[in-house]
Each structure stands twice: as structure tokens, then as C-alpha cells.
Amino acid sequence: MDWMEKELQDLHVGSAKRQLHRTTSLAQQPGYAIRGARTLLNLSSNDYLGLAQHPKIVEAMREALLSDGAGASASRLVTGNHQPYGELEAAIANWQNSEAALVFGSGYMANVGVISALVGRGDVVFSDGLNHASIVDGVILSRAEHARYRHNDLNHLRALLEKHRDKRRKLIVTDAIFSMDGDAARLSELVRLKREYGAMLMVDEAHGSGIYGRQGQGYCHALGLHDEVDVHMGTFSKAFGVYGAYVCGTHTLIEWLVNKARTLIYSTALPAAVVVGISSALELVRAEHWRRDHLLTHSKSFRSALRDAGFNVIPGDSPIVPVIVGDNETALQFSHALENEGILATAIRPPTVPAGTARIRFSLSAAHTEEQLTMSLGIIERLGRQMGVLA
Ligand SMILES: *Cc1c(COP(=O)(O)O)cnc(C)c1O
């Protein structure tokens, strides 16, 4: 095992070593987190709608825990498919205006299970270069050929589709909103290409679900393209504030996944209490439009304020606001300096993002107030100057 210590030391030297930091959230203070002895404004969570502490969800889960117990005890295909699953899946299908829906243990498990169920040897997956790691892992498990196209470069995608014209099955897969860049996929062009080349299209709405669309159905709905997407995936771990994921599509797709998705078949079902919590969150996601409005308005002004201050901000309109710093060490130091001033904003480094593009990834929440964000902007700008991130 000596090799391990040596490689860890190399990571440390390159400011690329990762560590777990104890973080606690407080039911009374959504939008904040405790690190060490300090309470920090949390600008690094994916709790976009501020639902993770919502008393209605917590109470629904508490009641379900008392009646259904702690764990589901088995895979859904054995004895773990408790009653709340059916209710949630019907509600998700209704919300998404889809024929059917299927709940998975997590977004990671949904992507790995779905992709490996849809394609295999002799097939090809066309995947955006910035897609989430769980998509990449799904392709690897599937043993299909992996044709990665440069981020949002549809000429490159077209060339790859042309090259693989004769493959058995073709799957185009993309994040709707890219998790580390916060920009959006070019969905209408992807729809055109998938039709032209007879490919399936799968969209991961991990950062779109709850945030876009009239009832938070996601970015595809907001563009009116939902019916063109064959496989629609989203998570309950971000805007929903709970845990788990869903896949929507035709009855046939869902039946196929129940038979073939290994992460559904060979893993224990989510506890009933979690499923009940998701159902409760869904009601709030659908009904409380103000959370989306608030979030998107704040995201827009936060992004433009950072850009106006001179930071290298990736354009977009999502609540993910990445400030590119460049090297790992500066990104870490910037993050530490922010923490010293009461702001929790983590550094994102390679291999999560391409080398040389280490960044502070700010992510906003409906739980934040305008005053909190204005105060944060002042601190971020002052530290940015001190540290030479800003000229
Ligand atoms: C977070 C994320 C996932 C994984 O979802 P979990 O529920 O956290 O496992 C999948 N895809 C994208 C784009 C994500 O950002």
C-alpha cells in the first residue's frame, strides 16, 4: 500500500488533495452552515429553493419514520417497494406530463443504471465533454463506445454522429444545466440532431428541475421541448432538498428500466420516510413559484455584479455562478479567505473541472436574502483585489 501515501503526497503538493470538512446545517437558519466554531453563509449548497430545512417536509418524514421504520429492508424488486413509491411516481409523472416515472436511490445511481440499461457493446453514446461524472460512469459500465463532443459544440457532435452512423443504438446525453459551469445545453439543436440521426436523447435535469418551468418541471419544459426528450432524469437531492432521483418517459421505457437498470435492481430501496419527504417537497416545488422567481432574480444580479467587478464569470442565467481563478492554490486560498470572513464558498479543482480552470463555484438559494448577497459581494470583491484575482 506504499504507493497510496506517495500519490496522496503528490496530490497535496499540487493543491489537489481533497478533505472532508464537518459541516452542520441548522433548521432555524436555512442558507447557513456551521464549520468548526463558525456559522457561515452557505454559498456552496445545491439547496436551490431553500427546502432542505422546510418544516412541512421534515414533519412528513418524521411521521413516516414512526409508521414505516428506518429502512426499506430490500430492493424494490424484492420487498422494498413500499406504498409511498407508487404515490410519488404517479405524482412525478403527472407533474412532468409523462406517461410514467421511476424513482432511483440517487442521481448518480439513476444515470449509471439508465445509461447502462439503454446501450451496450456495439452501441455508442454521444456525451457532452462537461457532463456530470455519473453520466461518464454510466457509459463506462454500459461498455458502449464513448463519443465525447466538445462542450456545446454541435458541429463536433454532428461529425461524431456522421462517423458512427452505422452503429446499432445511439444515445445523446447531456446535462440540461451544467453542474460546474452553470450554463445551459443547446437543447433545440440537440433535438434536431437526434431526429436527423435516429438517436435517443437523454437529459439530466439535476440543476434544472425545480428551478425552471412553470411548476419547476425543468429546463426542457421551460423551452417547450419536453415531448422531444426520450429519457428525462432529475434529482431530489438539489432543489427538492431531500435525496433520490427520478426518470420519466414512456411506460415501455420504465418497464425496461425495472428489468434492466442494475442500480435499481441490486440496491436497497430508499427508506419510505425519504420517499414521503420527496412527495411533500414536490407539492412545495409545484406551488411556491416565489422561490423560483426569487432565486433566478438574485442569481442574475449576483452574476452581473461579479462580472461588473471584473471577475472572470462564466456566462449563464442559472443559480450556479462560477468565478474562474485558474490555479488550484489560488482557488483554495480564496476559498479560505472567504471562510474567514463568514462565507462558505468552496474551491472546485481538477479533475472535477478542466486543468487550469480551478474556480470558486457560488451557488445561490431562495433562502438567501438580498442583504446577505449584497454584503457577500462586498467581501468577495475586497478579497478578490487583495489576493490578486481581480486586477
Ligand atoms: C448532482 C448531480 C448528479 C447526481 O445526483 P445525486 O442525487 O447527488 O447523486 C447527477 N447529475 C448531475 C448533473 C448532477 O449535478
mmCIF file of N, CA, C and O in Angstrom, residues 76-77 89 92-93 98-104 114 117-118 230-233 246-261 264-265:
data_model
loop_
_atom_site.group_PDB
_atom_site.id
_atom_site.type_symbol
_atom_site.label_atom_id
_atom_site.label_comp_id
_atom_site.label_asym_id
_atom_site.label_seq_id
_atom_site.Cartn_x
_atom_site.Cartn_y
_atom_site.Cartn_z
ATOM 1 N N ARG A 76 -36.306 -2.762 -4.342
ATOM 2 C CA ARG A 76 -37.706 -2.558 -4.712
ATOM 3 C C ARG A 76 -38.296 -3.793 -5.363
ATOM 4 O O ARG A 76 -39.495 -4.043 -5.276
ATOM 5 N N LEU A 77 -37.469 -4.571 -6.050
ATOM 6 C CA LEU A 77 -37.986 -5.755 -6.743
ATOM 7 C C LEU A 77 -38.206 -6.932 -5.805
ATOM 8 O O LEU A 77 -38.792 -7.933 -6.187
ATOM 9 N N GLU A 89 -44.429 8.203 -7.646
ATOM 10 C CA GLU A 89 -44.197 8.035 -9.083
ATOM 11 C C GLU A 89 -45.392 8.530 -9.911
ATOM 12 O O GLU A 89 -45.201 9.130 -10.977
ATOM 13 N N ILE A 92 -45.054 12.313 -9.842
ATOM 14 C CA ILE A 92 -43.958 12.792 -10.693
ATOM 15 C C ILE A 92 -44.377 12.741 -12.168
ATOM 16 O O ILE A 92 -44.147 13.692 -12.936
ATOM 17 N N ALA A 93 -45.004 11.647 -12.579
ATOM 18 C CA ALA A 93 -45.437 11.516 -13.973
ATOM 19 C C ALA A 93 -46.445 12.616 -14.302
ATOM 20 O O ALA A 93 -46.390 13.243 -15.362
ATOM 21 N N SER A 98 -45.648 13.143 -18.217
ATOM 22 C CA SER A 98 -45.050 11.967 -18.848
ATOM 23 C C SER A 98 -45.953 10.771 -18.628
ATOM 24 O O SER A 98 -46.759 10.764 -17.703
ATOM 25 N N GLU A 99 -45.780 9.751 -19.439
ATOM 26 C CA GLU A 99 -46.583 8.535 -19.244
ATOM 27 C C GLU A 99 -46.267 7.879 -17.900
ATOM 28 O O GLU A 99 -47.154 7.413 -17.203
ATOM 29 N N ALA A 100 -44.979 7.834 -17.575
ATOM 30 C CA ALA A 100 -44.597 7.091 -16.371
ATOM 31 C C ALA A 100 -43.316 7.655 -15.777
ATOM 32 O O ALA A 100 -42.578 8.398 -16.434
ATOM 33 N N ALA A 101 -43.084 7.294 -14.521
ATOM 34 C CA ALA A 101 -41.869 7.745 -13.822
ATOM 35 C C ALA A 101 -41.336 6.614 -12.960
ATOM 36 O O ALA A 101 -42.081 5.716 -12.568
ATOM 37 N N LEU A 102 -40.034 6.686 -12.677
ATOM 38 C CA LEU A 102 -39.398 5.673 -11.829
ATOM 39 C C LEU A 102 -38.428 6.379 -10.890
ATOM 40 O O LEU A 102 -37.631 7.209 -11.329
ATOM 41 N N VAL A 103 -38.515 6.032 -9.609
ATOM 42 C CA VAL A 103 -37.647 6.658 -8.608
ATOM 43 C C VAL A 103 -36.399 5.793 -8.397
ATOM 44 O O VAL A 103 -36.497 4.564 -8.297
ATOM 45 N N PHE A 104 -35.253 6.442 -8.341
ATOM 46 C CA PHE A 104 -33.971 5.774 -8.078
ATOM 47 C C PHE A 104 -33.400 6.270 -6.746
ATOM 48 O O PHE A 104 -33.814 7.310 -6.239
ATOM 49 N N VAL A 114 -29.480 3.886 -15.801
ATOM 50 C CA VAL A 114 -30.243 4.126 -17.028
ATOM 51 C C VAL A 114 -29.357 3.970 -18.262
ATOM 52 O O VAL A 114 -29.715 3.271 -19.215
ATOM 53 N N ALA A 117 -28.483 0.526 -19.045
ATOM 54 C CA ALA A 117 -29.631 -0.273 -19.484
ATOM 55 C C ALA A 117 -30.019 0.045 -20.933
ATOM 56 O O ALA A 117 -30.640 -0.766 -21.609
ATOM 57 N N LEU A 118 -29.673 1.234 -21.389
ATOM 58 C CA LEU A 118 -30.121 1.657 -22.725
ATOM 59 C C LEU A 118 -29.165 1.226 -23.829
ATOM 60 O O LEU A 118 -29.581 1.042 -24.971
ATOM 61 N N ASP A 230 -36.442 11.737 -24.919
ATOM 62 C CA ASP A 230 -36.849 10.355 -24.698
ATOM 63 C C ASP A 230 -36.694 9.920 -23.246
ATOM 64 O O ASP A 230 -37.499 9.177 -22.718
ATOM 65 N N VAL A 231 -35.620 10.383 -22.629
ATOM 66 C CA VAL A 231 -35.327 9.962 -21.257
ATOM 67 C C VAL A 231 -35.031 11.216 -20.439
ATOM 68 O O VAL A 231 -34.078 11.941 -20.708
ATOM 69 N N HIS A 232 -35.885 11.444 -19.468
ATOM 70 C CA HIS A 232 -35.823 12.659 -18.692
ATOM 71 C C HIS A 232 -35.412 12.277 -17.290
ATOM 72 O O HIS A 232 -36.088 11.481 -16.642
ATOM 73 N N MET A 233 -34.296 12.813 -16.808
ATOM 74 C CA MET A 233 -33.814 12.438 -15.481
ATOM 75 C C MET A 233 -33.647 13.695 -14.630
ATOM 76 O O MET A 233 -33.274 14.751 -15.141
ATOM 77 N N TYR A 246 -35.366 10.773 -10.154
ATOM 78 C CA TYR A 246 -36.456 10.210 -10.963
ATOM 79 C C TYR A 246 -36.028 10.119 -12.416
ATOM 80 O O TYR A 246 -35.150 10.847 -12.876
ATOM 81 N N VAL A 247 -36.695 9.198 -13.106
ATOM 82 C CA VAL A 247 -36.562 9.108 -14.556
ATOM 83 C C VAL A 247 -37.981 9.081 -15.097
ATOM 84 O O VAL A 247 -38.850 8.390 -14.551
ATOM 85 N N CYS A 248 -38.249 9.868 -16.159
ATOM 86 C CA CYS A 248 -39.577 9.905 -16.770
ATOM 87 C C CYS A 248 -39.483 9.525 -18.233
ATOM 88 O O CYS A 248 -38.470 9.789 -18.885
ATOM 89 N N GLY A 249 -40.565 8.956 -18.735
ATOM 90 C CA GLY A 249 -40.627 8.606 -20.151
ATOM 91 C C GLY A 249 -41.860 7.772 -20.418
ATOM 92 O O GLY A 249 -42.850 7.863 -19.679
ATOM 93 N N THR A 250 -41.792 6.938 -21.444
ATOM 94 C CA THR A 250 -42.945 6.104 -21.784
ATOM 95 C C THR A 250 -43.068 4.942 -20.795
ATOM 96 O O THR A 250 -42.111 4.592 -20.106
ATOM 97 N N HIS A 251 -44.255 4.304 -20.797
ATOM 98 C CA HIS A 251 -44.449 3.089 -19.998
ATOM 99 C C HIS A 251 -43.402 2.045 -20.360
ATOM 100 O O HIS A 251 -42.870 1.351 -19.498
ATOM 101 N N THR A 252 -43.141 1.951 -21.665
ATOM 102 C CA THR A 252 -42.192 0.937 -22.136
ATOM 103 C C THR A 252 -40.801 1.202 -21.561
ATOM 104 O O THR A 252 -40.128 0.277 -21.102
ATOM 105 N N LEU A 253 -40.377 2.464 -21.577
ATOM 106 C CA LEU A 253 -39.061 2.797 -21.020
ATOM 107 C C LEU A 253 -38.991 2.382 -19.553
ATOM 108 O O LEU A 253 -38.019 1.757 -19.113
ATOM 109 N N ILE A 254 -40.018 2.736 -18.794
ATOM 110 C CA ILE A 254 -39.979 2.455 -17.354
ATOM 111 C C ILE A 254 -39.982 0.938 -17.119
ATOM 112 O O ILE A 254 -39.251 0.425 -16.259
ATOM 113 N N GLU A 255 -40.764 0.211 -17.913
ATOM 114 C CA GLU A 255 -40.791 -1.248 -17.765
ATOM 115 C C GLU A 255 -39.404 -1.836 -18.081
ATOM 116 O O GLU A 255 -38.931 -2.750 -17.402
ATOM 117 N N TRP A 256 -38.765 -1.278 -19.091
ATOM 118 C CA TRP A 256 -37.416 -1.726 -19.461
ATOM 119 C C TRP A 256 -36.434 -1.495 -18.312
ATOM 120 O O TRP A 256 -35.657 -2.364 -17.948
ATOM 121 N N LEU A 257 -36.524 -0.301 -17.720
ATOM 122 C CA LEU A 257 -35.598 0.028 -16.635
ATOM 123 C C LEU A 257 -35.815 -0.865 -15.412
ATOM 124 O O LEU A 257 -34.858 -1.277 -14.753
ATOM 125 N N VAL A 258 -37.079 -1.173 -15.125
ATOM 126 C CA VAL A 258 -37.354 -2.056 -13.986
ATOM 127 C C VAL A 258 -36.702 -3.416 -14.223
ATOM 128 O O VAL A 258 -36.256 -4.090 -13.289
ATOM 129 N N ASN A 259 -36.590 -3.806 -15.453
ATOM 130 C CA ASN A 259 -35.990 -5.104 -15.778
ATOM 131 C C ASN A 259 -34.488 -5.066 -15.950
ATOM 132 O O ASN A 259 -33.827 -6.091 -15.800
ATOM 133 N N LYS A 260 -33.949 -3.889 -16.314
ATOM 134 C CA LYS A 260 -32.546 -3.851 -16.730
ATOM 135 C C LYS A 260 -31.630 -2.913 -15.940
ATOM 136 O O LYS A 260 -30.416 -3.015 -16.056
ATOM 137 N N ALA A 261 -32.187 -1.961 -15.209
ATOM 138 C CA ALA A 261 -31.303 -0.978 -14.549
ATOM 139 C C ALA A 261 -30.696 -1.595 -13.285
ATOM 140 O O ALA A 261 -31.372 -1.790 -12.273
ATOM 141 N N LEU A 264 -31.078 -0.067 -9.833
ATOM 142 C CA LEU A 264 -32.405 -0.202 -9.228
ATOM 143 C C LEU A 264 -32.577 -1.617 -8.678
ATOM 144 O O LEU A 264 -33.086 -1.817 -7.574
ATOM 145 N N ILE A 265 -32.118 -2.583 -9.470
ATOM 146 C CA ILE A 265 -32.366 -3.988 -9.138
ATOM 147 C C ILE A 265 -31.512 -4.454 -7.953
ATOM 148 O O ILE A 265 -31.997 -5.150 -7.071
#
